[in-house]
mmCIF file with all atom_site columns, N, CA and C in Angstrom:
data_model
loop_
_atom_site.group_PDB
_atom_site.id
_atom_site.type_symbol
_atom_site.label_atom_id
_atom_site.label_alt_id
_atom_site.label_comp_id
_atom_site.label_asym_id
_atom_site.label_entity_id
_atom_site.label_seq_id
_atom_site.pdbx_PDB_ins_code
_atom_site.Cartn_x
_atom_site.Cartn_y
_atom_site.Cartn_z
_atom_site.occupancy
_atom_site.B_iso_or_equiv
_atom_site.pdbx_formal_charge
_atom_site.auth_seq_id
_atom_site.auth_comp_id
_atom_site.auth_asym_id
_atom_site.auth_atom_id
_atom_site.pdbx_PDB_model_num
ATOM 1   N N  . MET K 1 1  ? -38.182 46.456 25.831 1.00 91.00 ? 5  MET K N  1
ATOM 2   C CA . MET K 1 1  ? -37.707 47.393 27.000 1.00 91.00 ? 5  MET K CA 1
ATOM 3   C C  . MET K 1 1  ? -37.514 46.552 28.134 1.00 91.00 ? 5  MET K C  1
ATOM 4   N N  . GLU K 1 2  ? -35.986 47.041 28.599 1.00 95.00 ? 6  GLU K N  1
ATOM 5   C CA . GLU K 1 2  ? -35.814 46.250 29.838 1.00 95.00 ? 6  GLU K CA 1
ATOM 6   C C  . GLU K 1 2  ? -36.033 47.356 30.845 1.00 95.00 ? 6  GLU K C  1
ATOM 7   N N  . LYS K 1 3  ? -36.675 46.753 32.426 1.00 94.00 ? 7  LYS K N  1
ATOM 8   C CA . LYS K 1 3  ? -36.921 47.589 33.266 1.00 94.00 ? 7  LYS K CA 1
ATOM 9   C C  . LYS K 1 3  ? -35.842 47.631 34.320 1.00 94.00 ? 7  LYS K C  1
ATOM 10  N N  . ILE K 1 4  ? -35.300 48.615 34.638 1.00 94.00 ? 8  ILE K N  1
ATOM 11  C CA . ILE K 1 4  ? -33.891 48.870 35.464 1.00 94.00 ? 8  ILE K CA 1
ATOM 12  C C  . ILE K 1 4  ? -34.234 49.419 36.848 1.00 94.00 ? 8  ILE K C  1
ATOM 13  N N  . ALA K 1 5  ? -35.277 50.161 36.994 1.00 94.00 ? 9  ALA K N  1
ATOM 14  C CA . ALA K 1 5  ? -35.808 50.560 38.083 1.00 94.00 ? 9  ALA K CA 1
ATOM 15  C C  . ALA K 1 5  ? -37.255 51.163 38.132 1.00 94.00 ? 9  ALA K C  1
ATOM 16  N N  . GLU K 1 6  ? -38.110 51.525 39.213 1.00 94.00 ? 10 GLU K N  1
ATOM 17  C CA . GLU K 1 6  ? -39.283 51.954 38.850 1.00 94.00 ? 10 GLU K CA 1
ATOM 18  C C  . GLU K 1 6  ? -39.280 53.338 38.159 1.00 94.00 ? 10 GLU K C  1
ATOM 19  N N  . GLY K 1 7  ? -40.034 53.382 36.998 1.00 94.00 ? 11 GLY K N  1
ATOM 20  C CA . GLY K 1 7  ? -40.027 54.258 36.248 1.00 94.00 ? 11 GLY K CA 1
ATOM 21  C C  . GLY K 1 7  ? -38.762 54.775 35.272 1.00 94.00 ? 11 GLY K C  1
ATOM 22  N N  . PHE K 1 8  ? -37.841 53.707 35.393 1.00 97.00 ? 12 PHE K N  1
ATOM 23  C CA . PHE K 1 8  ? -36.682 53.857 34.447 1.00 97.00 ? 12 PHE K CA 1
ATOM 24  C C  . PHE K 1 8  ? -36.535 52.504 33.665 1.00 97.00 ? 12 PHE K C  1
ATOM 25  N N  . TYR K 1 9  ? -36.337 52.586 32.494 1.00 97.00 ? 13 TYR K N  1
ATOM 26  C CA . TYR K 1 9  ? -36.283 51.689 31.562 1.00 97.00 ? 13 TYR K CA 1
ATOM 27  C C  . TYR K 1 9  ? -35.023 51.946 30.518 1.00 97.00 ? 13 TYR K C  1
ATOM 28  N N  . GLN K 1 10 ? -34.570 50.602 29.864 1.00 98.00 ? 14 GLN K N  1
ATOM 29  C CA . GLN K 1 10 ? -33.641 51.086 28.824 1.00 98.00 ? 14 GLN K CA 1
ATOM 30  C C  . GLN K 1 10 ? -34.104 50.174 27.558 1.00 98.00 ? 14 GLN K C  1
ATOM 31  N N  . LYS K 1 11 ? -34.213 50.872 26.383 1.00 98.00 ? 15 LYS K N  1
ATOM 32  C CA . LYS K 1 11 ? -34.291 50.087 25.140 1.00 98.00 ? 15 LYS K CA 1
ATOM 33  C C  . LYS K 1 11 ? -33.359 50.109 24.150 1.00 98.00 ? 15 LYS K C  1
ATOM 34  N N  . ARG K 1 12 ? -33.418 49.487 23.247 1.00 98.00 ? 16 ARG K N  1
ATOM 35  C CA . ARG K 1 12 ? -32.125 49.370 22.017 1.00 98.00 ? 16 ARG K CA 1
ATOM 36  C C  . ARG K 1 12 ? -32.998 49.596 20.856 1.00 98.00 ? 16 ARG K C  1
ATOM 37  N N  . ALA K 1 13 ? -32.214 50.214 20.241 1.00 97.00 ? 17 ALA K N  1
ATOM 38  C CA . ALA K 1 13 ? -32.351 50.612 18.749 1.00 97.00 ? 17 ALA K CA 1
ATOM 39  C C  . ALA K 1 13 ? -31.312 50.407 17.725 1.00 97.00 ? 17 ALA K C  1
ATOM 40  N N  . GLY K 1 14 ? -31.594 50.493 16.686 1.00 97.00 ? 18 GLY K N  1
ATOM 41  C CA . GLY K 1 14 ? -30.257 50.438 15.784 1.00 97.00 ? 18 GLY K CA 1
ATOM 42  C C  . GLY K 1 14 ? -30.693 51.073 14.453 1.00 97.00 ? 18 GLY K C  1
ATOM 43  N N  . ALA K 1 15 ? -29.632 51.170 13.421 1.00 96.00 ? 19 ALA K N  1
ATOM 44  C CA . ALA K 1 15 ? -29.989 52.058 12.108 1.00 96.00 ? 19 ALA K CA 1
ATOM 45  C C  . ALA K 1 15 ? -28.493 51.468 11.388 1.00 96.00 ? 19 ALA K C  1
ATOM 46  N N  . VAL K 1 16 ? -28.988 51.236 10.216 1.00 97.00 ? 20 VAL K N  1
ATOM 47  C CA . VAL K 1 16 ? -27.866 51.336 9.165  1.00 97.00 ? 20 VAL K CA 1
ATOM 48  C C  . VAL K 1 16 ? -27.820 52.597 8.678  1.00 97.00 ? 20 VAL K C  1
ATOM 49  N N  . ILE K 1 17 ? -26.474 53.416 8.779  1.00 94.00 ? 21 ILE K N  1
ATOM 50  C CA . ILE K 1 17 ? -26.412 54.944 8.451  1.00 94.00 ? 21 ILE K CA 1
ATOM 51  C C  . ILE K 1 17 ? -25.769 54.911 7.042  1.00 94.00 ? 21 ILE K C  1
ATOM 52  N N  . SER K 1 18 ? -25.285 54.102 6.774  1.00 93.00 ? 22 SER K N  1
ATOM 53  C CA . SER K 1 18 ? -24.391 53.980 5.213  1.00 93.00 ? 22 SER K CA 1
ATOM 54  C C  . SER K 1 18 ? -24.183 52.676 5.158  1.00 93.00 ? 22 SER K C  1
ATOM 55  N N  . GLU K 1 19 ? -24.133 52.282 3.843  1.00 93.00 ? 23 GLU K N  1
ATOM 56  C CA . GLU K 1 19 ? -23.399 50.834 3.513  1.00 93.00 ? 23 GLU K CA 1
ATOM 57  C C  . GLU K 1 19 ? -22.376 50.569 4.375  1.00 93.00 ? 23 GLU K C  1
ATOM 58  N N  . GLY K 1 20 ? -22.532 49.069 5.017  1.00 93.00 ? 24 GLY K N  1
ATOM 59  C CA . GLY K 1 20 ? -21.240 48.986 5.868  1.00 93.00 ? 24 GLY K CA 1
ATOM 60  C C  . GLY K 1 20 ? -21.352 49.484 7.250  1.00 93.00 ? 24 GLY K C  1
ATOM 61  N N  . VAL K 1 21 ? -21.843 50.515 7.599  1.00 96.00 ? 25 VAL K N  1
ATOM 62  C CA . VAL K 1 21 ? -21.795 50.899 8.703  1.00 96.00 ? 25 VAL K CA 1
ATOM 63  C C  . VAL K 1 21 ? -23.098 51.322 9.514  1.00 96.00 ? 25 VAL K C  1
ATOM 64  N N  . THR K 1 22 ? -23.039 50.769 10.887 1.00 97.00 ? 26 THR K N  1
ATOM 65  C CA . THR K 1 22 ? -24.502 50.529 11.594 1.00 97.00 ? 26 THR K CA 1
ATOM 66  C C  . THR K 1 22 ? -24.274 51.585 12.786 1.00 97.00 ? 26 THR K C  1
ATOM 67  N N  . LEU K 1 23 ? -25.273 51.769 13.483 1.00 96.00 ? 27 LEU K N  1
ATOM 68  C CA . LEU K 1 23 ? -25.589 52.688 14.827 1.00 96.00 ? 27 LEU K CA 1
ATOM 69  C C  . LEU K 1 23 ? -26.264 51.808 15.601 1.00 96.00 ? 27 LEU K C  1
ATOM 70  N N  . LYS K 1 24 ? -25.703 51.381 16.932 1.00 97.00 ? 28 LYS K N  1
ATOM 71  C CA . LYS K 1 24 ? -26.413 50.674 17.977 1.00 97.00 ? 28 LYS K CA 1
ATOM 72  C C  . LYS K 1 24 ? -26.417 51.840 19.062 1.00 97.00 ? 28 LYS K C  1
ATOM 73  N N  . MET K 1 25 ? -27.857 51.664 19.569 1.00 97.00 ? 29 MET K N  1
ATOM 74  C CA . MET K 1 25 ? -28.099 52.663 20.746 1.00 97.00 ? 29 MET K CA 1
ATOM 75  C C  . MET K 1 25 ? -28.970 52.063 21.753 1.00 97.00 ? 29 MET K C  1
ATOM 76  N N  . LEU K 1 26 ? -28.638 52.375 23.123 1.00 98.00 ? 30 LEU K N  1
ATOM 77  C CA . LEU K 1 26 ? -29.252 51.850 24.367 1.00 98.00 ? 30 LEU K CA 1
ATOM 78  C C  . LEU K 1 26 ? -29.983 53.448 24.971 1.00 98.00 ? 30 LEU K C  1
ATOM 79  N N  . ILE K 1 27 ? -31.020 53.359 24.577 1.00 98.00 ? 31 ILE K N  1
ATOM 80  C CA . ILE K 1 27 ? -31.615 54.479 25.343 1.00 98.00 ? 31 ILE K CA 1
ATOM 81  C C  . ILE K 1 27 ? -32.300 54.472 26.739 1.00 98.00 ? 31 ILE K C  1
ATOM 82  N N  . ASP K 1 28 ? -32.118 55.668 27.446 1.00 98.00 ? 32 ASP K N  1
ATOM 83  C CA . ASP K 1 28 ? -32.633 55.507 28.625 1.00 98.00 ? 32 ASP K CA 1
ATOM 84  C C  . ASP K 1 28 ? -34.013 56.301 28.678 1.00 98.00 ? 32 ASP K C  1
ATOM 85  N N  . VAL K 1 29 ? -35.137 55.517 29.145 1.00 97.00 ? 33 VAL K N  1
ATOM 86  C CA . VAL K 1 29 ? -36.416 56.046 29.228 1.00 97.00 ? 33 VAL K CA 1
ATOM 87  C C  . VAL K 1 29 ? -36.904 55.968 30.717 1.00 97.00 ? 33 VAL K C  1
ATOM 88  N N  . ILE K 1 30 ? -37.092 57.481 30.884 1.00 96.00 ? 34 ILE K N  1
ATOM 89  C CA . ILE K 1 30 ? -37.244 57.690 32.429 1.00 96.00 ? 34 ILE K CA 1
ATOM 90  C C  . ILE K 1 30 ? -38.710 58.577 32.333 1.00 96.00 ? 34 ILE K C  1
ATOM 91  N N  . ASP K 1 31 ? -39.609 57.912 32.898 1.00 95.00 ? 35 ASP K N  1
ATOM 92  C CA . ASP K 1 31 ? -41.097 58.109 33.183 1.00 95.00 ? 35 ASP K CA 1
ATOM 93  C C  . ASP K 1 31 ? -41.812 58.420 31.747 1.00 95.00 ? 35 ASP K C  1
ATOM 94  N N  . GLY K 1 32 ? -41.308 57.563 30.917 1.00 94.00 ? 36 GLY K N  1
ATOM 95  C CA . GLY K 1 32 ? -41.881 57.449 29.485 1.00 94.00 ? 36 GLY K CA 1
ATOM 96  C C  . GLY K 1 32 ? -41.017 58.357 28.479 1.00 94.00 ? 36 GLY K C  1
ATOM 97  N N  . GLU K 1 33 ? -40.063 59.198 28.972 1.00 96.00 ? 37 GLU K N  1
ATOM 98  C CA . GLU K 1 33 ? -39.618 60.208 28.199 1.00 96.00 ? 37 GLU K CA 1
ATOM 99  C C  . GLU K 1 33 ? -37.804 59.664 27.783 1.00 96.00 ? 37 GLU K C  1
ATOM 100 N N  . GLU K 1 34 ? -37.590 59.372 26.448 1.00 97.00 ? 38 GLU K N  1
ATOM 101 C CA . GLU K 1 34 ? -36.377 58.925 25.827 1.00 97.00 ? 38 GLU K CA 1
ATOM 102 C C  . GLU K 1 34 ? -35.474 60.139 26.196 1.00 97.00 ? 38 GLU K C  1
ATOM 103 N N  . LEU K 1 35 ? -34.318 59.723 26.844 1.00 95.00 ? 39 LEU K N  1
ATOM 104 C CA . LEU K 1 35 ? -33.176 60.615 27.299 1.00 95.00 ? 39 LEU K CA 1
ATOM 105 C C  . LEU K 1 35 ? -31.986 60.224 26.840 1.00 95.00 ? 39 LEU K C  1
ATOM 106 N N  . ASP K 1 36 ? -31.161 59.978 27.559 1.00 96.00 ? 40 ASP K N  1
ATOM 107 C CA . ASP K 1 36 ? -29.572 59.913 27.312 1.00 96.00 ? 40 ASP K CA 1
ATOM 108 C C  . ASP K 1 36 ? -29.621 58.691 26.679 1.00 96.00 ? 40 ASP K C  1
ATOM 109 N N  . THR K 1 37 ? -28.657 58.555 25.385 1.00 96.00 ? 41 THR K N  1
ATOM 110 C CA . THR K 1 37 ? -28.358 57.317 24.692 1.00 96.00 ? 41 THR K CA 1
ATOM 111 C C  . THR K 1 37 ? -27.246 57.136 24.614 1.00 96.00 ? 41 THR K C  1
ATOM 112 N N  . HIS K 1 38 ? -26.695 55.844 24.781 1.00 97.00 ? 42 HIS K N  1
ATOM 113 C CA . HIS K 1 38 ? -25.227 55.244 24.652 1.00 97.00 ? 42 HIS K CA 1
ATOM 114 C C  . HIS K 1 38 ? -25.320 54.954 23.192 1.00 97.00 ? 42 HIS K C  1
ATOM 115 N N  . VAL K 1 39 ? -24.314 55.329 22.517 1.00 96.00 ? 43 VAL K N  1
ATOM 116 C CA . VAL K 1 39 ? -24.199 54.997 20.852 1.00 96.00 ? 43 VAL K CA 1
ATOM 117 C C  . VAL K 1 39 ? -22.855 54.340 20.696 1.00 96.00 ? 43 VAL K C  1
ATOM 118 N N  . VAL K 1 40 ? -23.018 53.124 19.864 1.00 97.00 ? 44 VAL K N  1
ATOM 119 C CA . VAL K 1 40 ? -22.071 52.437 19.454 1.00 97.00 ? 44 VAL K CA 1
ATOM 120 C C  . VAL K 1 40 ? -22.064 52.417 17.866 1.00 97.00 ? 44 VAL K C  1
ATOM 121 N N  . LEU K 1 41 ? -21.069 52.929 17.191 1.00 95.00 ? 45 LEU K N  1
ATOM 122 C CA . LEU K 1 41 ? -20.816 53.146 15.691 1.00 95.00 ? 45 LEU K CA 1
ATOM 123 C C  . LEU K 1 41 ? -19.936 52.157 15.069 1.00 95.00 ? 45 LEU K C  1
ATOM 124 N N  . GLN K 1 42 ? -20.451 51.111 14.374 1.00 97.00 ? 46 GLN K N  1
ATOM 125 C CA . GLN K 1 42 ? -19.670 49.748 13.796 1.00 97.00 ? 46 GLN K CA 1
ATOM 126 C C  . GLN K 1 42 ? -19.654 50.014 12.249 1.00 97.00 ? 46 GLN K C  1
ATOM 127 N N  . GLY K 1 43 ? -18.443 49.413 11.863 1.00 96.00 ? 47 GLY K N  1
ATOM 128 C CA . GLY K 1 43 ? -18.315 49.420 10.540 1.00 96.00 ? 47 GLY K CA 1
ATOM 129 C C  . GLY K 1 43 ? -17.185 49.721 9.749  1.00 96.00 ? 47 GLY K C  1
ATOM 130 N N  . GLN K 1 44 ? -16.946 49.745 8.591  1.00 95.00 ? 48 GLN K N  1
ATOM 131 C CA . GLN K 1 44 ? -15.734 50.154 7.917  1.00 95.00 ? 48 GLN K CA 1
ATOM 132 C C  . GLN K 1 44 ? -16.297 50.965 6.550  1.00 95.00 ? 48 GLN K C  1
ATOM 133 N N  . PHE K 1 45 ? -15.156 51.597 6.007  1.00 93.00 ? 49 PHE K N  1
ATOM 134 C CA . PHE K 1 45 ? -15.269 52.426 4.882  1.00 93.00 ? 49 PHE K CA 1
ATOM 135 C C  . PHE K 1 45 ? -14.010 53.068 4.429  1.00 93.00 ? 49 PHE K C  1
ATOM 136 N N  . THR K 1 46 ? -13.892 53.459 3.198  1.00 94.00 ? 50 THR K N  1
ATOM 137 C CA . THR K 1 46 ? -12.597 54.241 2.791  1.00 94.00 ? 50 THR K CA 1
ATOM 138 C C  . THR K 1 46 ? -12.919 55.478 2.339  1.00 94.00 ? 50 THR K C  1
ATOM 139 N N  . VAL K 1 47 ? -11.915 56.053 2.850  1.00 95.00 ? 51 VAL K N  1
ATOM 140 C CA . VAL K 1 47 ? -11.692 57.776 2.505  1.00 95.00 ? 51 VAL K CA 1
ATOM 141 C C  . VAL K 1 47 ? -10.650 58.096 1.820  1.00 95.00 ? 51 VAL K C  1
ATOM 142 N N  . ALA K 1 48 ? -10.672 58.978 1.020  1.00 96.00 ? 52 ALA K N  1
ATOM 143 C CA . ALA K 1 48 ? -9.521  59.609 0.178  1.00 96.00 ? 52 ALA K CA 1
ATOM 144 C C  . ALA K 1 48 ? -8.533  59.968 1.237  1.00 96.00 ? 52 ALA K C  1
ATOM 145 N N  . GLY K 1 49 ? -7.304  59.776 0.593  1.00 95.00 ? 53 GLY K N  1
ATOM 146 C CA . GLY K 1 49 ? -5.900  60.181 1.598  1.00 95.00 ? 53 GLY K CA 1
ATOM 147 C C  . GLY K 1 49 ? -6.000  61.554 1.665  1.00 95.00 ? 53 GLY K C  1
ATOM 148 N N  . CYS K 1 50 ? -6.395  62.184 0.771  1.00 97.00 ? 54 CYS K N  1
ATOM 149 C CA . CYS K 1 50 ? -6.265  63.841 0.718  1.00 97.00 ? 54 CYS K CA 1
ATOM 150 C C  . CYS K 1 50 ? -7.363  64.377 1.282  1.00 97.00 ? 54 CYS K C  1
ATOM 151 N N  . ARG K 1 51 ? -8.345  63.677 1.880  1.00 97.00 ? 55 ARG K N  1
ATOM 152 C CA . ARG K 1 51 ? -9.549  64.281 2.509  1.00 97.00 ? 55 ARG K CA 1
ATOM 153 C C  . ARG K 1 51 ? -9.395  63.570 4.006  1.00 97.00 ? 55 ARG K C  1
ATOM 154 N N  . ARG K 1 52 ? -8.535  62.623 4.438  1.00 96.00 ? 56 ARG K N  1
ATOM 155 C CA . ARG K 1 52 ? -8.502  62.098 5.624  1.00 96.00 ? 56 ARG K CA 1
ATOM 156 C C  . ARG K 1 52 ? -8.240  62.979 7.016  1.00 96.00 ? 56 ARG K C  1
ATOM 157 N N  . LYS K 1 53 ? -7.688  64.271 6.703  1.00 96.00 ? 57 LYS K N  1
ATOM 158 C CA . LYS K 1 53 ? -7.480  64.918 7.908  1.00 96.00 ? 57 LYS K CA 1
ATOM 159 C C  . LYS K 1 53 ? -9.153  65.667 7.886  1.00 96.00 ? 57 LYS K C  1
ATOM 160 N N  . GLU K 1 54 ? -9.704  66.207 7.128  1.00 97.00 ? 58 GLU K N  1
ATOM 161 C CA . GLU K 1 54 ? -10.901 66.650 6.964  1.00 97.00 ? 58 GLU K CA 1
ATOM 162 C C  . GLU K 1 54 ? -11.859 65.818 7.722  1.00 97.00 ? 58 GLU K C  1
ATOM 163 N N  . PHE K 1 55 ? -11.817 64.547 7.020  1.00 96.00 ? 59 PHE K N  1
ATOM 164 C CA . PHE K 1 55 ? -12.902 63.576 7.359  1.00 96.00 ? 59 PHE K CA 1
ATOM 165 C C  . PHE K 1 55 ? -12.986 63.439 9.102  1.00 96.00 ? 59 PHE K C  1
ATOM 166 N N  . SER K 1 56 ? -11.504 63.394 9.735  1.00 96.00 ? 60 SER K N  1
ATOM 167 C CA . SER K 1 56 ? -11.379 63.047 10.908 1.00 96.00 ? 60 SER K CA 1
ATOM 168 C C  . SER K 1 56 ? -12.051 64.473 11.819 1.00 96.00 ? 60 SER K C  1
ATOM 169 N N  . GLY K 1 57 ? -11.597 65.802 11.289 1.00 97.00 ? 61 GLY K N  1
ATOM 170 C CA . GLY K 1 57 ? -12.047 66.616 12.022 1.00 97.00 ? 61 GLY K CA 1
ATOM 171 C C  . GLY K 1 57 ? -13.474 67.049 12.066 1.00 97.00 ? 61 GLY K C  1
ATOM 172 N N  . ARG K 1 58 ? -14.198 66.812 10.978 1.00 97.00 ? 62 ARG K N  1
ATOM 173 C CA . ARG K 1 58 ? -15.567 66.712 10.770 1.00 97.00 ? 62 ARG K CA 1
ATOM 174 C C  . ARG K 1 58 ? -16.367 65.838 11.750 1.00 97.00 ? 62 ARG K C  1
ATOM 175 N N  . LEU K 1 59 ? -15.918 64.626 11.904 1.00 94.00 ? 63 LEU K N  1
ATOM 176 C CA . LEU K 1 59 ? -16.308 63.616 12.425 1.00 94.00 ? 63 LEU K CA 1
ATOM 177 C C  . LEU K 1 59 ? -16.148 63.901 14.005 1.00 94.00 ? 63 LEU K C  1
ATOM 178 N N  . SER K 1 60 ? -15.108 64.304 14.192 1.00 96.00 ? 64 SER K N  1
ATOM 179 C CA . SER K 1 60 ? -14.875 64.607 15.803 1.00 96.00 ? 64 SER K CA 1
ATOM 180 C C  . SER K 1 60 ? -15.615 65.749 16.124 1.00 96.00 ? 64 SER K C  1
ATOM 181 N N  . HIS K 1 61 ? -15.792 66.651 15.254 1.00 97.00 ? 65 HIS K N  1
ATOM 182 C CA . HIS K 1 61 ? -16.556 68.190 15.588 1.00 97.00 ? 65 HIS K CA 1
ATOM 183 C C  . HIS K 1 61 ? -18.091 67.556 15.857 1.00 97.00 ? 65 HIS K C  1
ATOM 184 N N  . LEU K 1 62 ? -18.607 66.589 14.841 1.00 95.00 ? 66 LEU K N  1
ATOM 185 C CA . LEU K 1 62 ? -20.095 66.217 15.008 1.00 95.00 ? 66 LEU K CA 1
ATOM 186 C C  . LEU K 1 62 ? -20.255 65.304 16.541 1.00 95.00 ? 66 LEU K C  1
ATOM 187 N N  . ILE K 1 63 ? -19.479 64.547 16.670 1.00 95.00 ? 67 ILE K N  1
ATOM 188 C CA . ILE K 1 63 ? -19.375 63.703 17.914 1.00 95.00 ? 67 ILE K CA 1
ATOM 189 C C  . ILE K 1 63 ? -19.442 64.800 19.239 1.00 95.00 ? 67 ILE K C  1
ATOM 190 N N  . ASN K 1 64 ? -18.543 65.569 19.106 1.00 96.00 ? 68 ASN K N  1
ATOM 191 C CA . ASN K 1 64 ? -18.558 66.571 20.180 1.00 96.00 ? 68 ASN K CA 1
ATOM 192 C C  . ASN K 1 64 ? -19.590 67.455 20.494 1.00 96.00 ? 68 ASN K C  1
ATOM 193 N N  . GLU K 1 65 ? -20.247 67.845 19.297 1.00 96.00 ? 69 GLU K N  1
ATOM 194 C CA . GLU K 1 65 ? -21.387 68.712 19.090 1.00 96.00 ? 69 GLU K CA 1
ATOM 195 C C  . GLU K 1 65 ? -22.606 67.997 19.927 1.00 96.00 ? 69 GLU K C  1
ATOM 196 N N  . TYR K 1 66 ? -22.935 66.621 19.891 1.00 94.00 ? 70 TYR K N  1
ATOM 197 C CA . TYR K 1 66 ? -23.792 65.882 20.363 1.00 94.00 ? 70 TYR K CA 1
ATOM 198 C C  . TYR K 1 66 ? -23.694 65.372 21.633 1.00 94.00 ? 70 TYR K C  1
ATOM 199 N N  . ARG K 1 67 ? -22.395 65.169 22.251 1.00 94.00 ? 71 ARG K N  1
ATOM 200 C CA . ARG K 1 67 ? -21.801 64.550 23.292 1.00 94.00 ? 71 ARG K CA 1
ATOM 201 C C  . ARG K 1 67 ? -22.322 65.300 24.454 1.00 94.00 ? 71 ARG K C  1
ATOM 202 N N  . ILE K 1 68 ? -22.710 64.360 25.564 1.00 92.00 ? 72 ILE K N  1
ATOM 203 C CA . ILE K 1 68 ? -23.163 65.335 26.749 1.00 92.00 ? 72 ILE K CA 1
ATOM 204 C C  . ILE K 1 68 ? -22.236 64.582 27.874 1.00 92.00 ? 72 ILE K C  1
#
């Protein structure tokens, strides 16, 4: 955990969320509570052409649901 200011730290976390896809997170920790998290999604995979629009729409909806 890296100290940013008194009572404010940042820590890094990561996860493999699917084969070939990773999630990297930078988490703000203020007074011991994990708060805002910067998220980087990396990787690649293939989706069926007939489901490309559905995939894009669902991913966009999911991101917007959790975005602050």
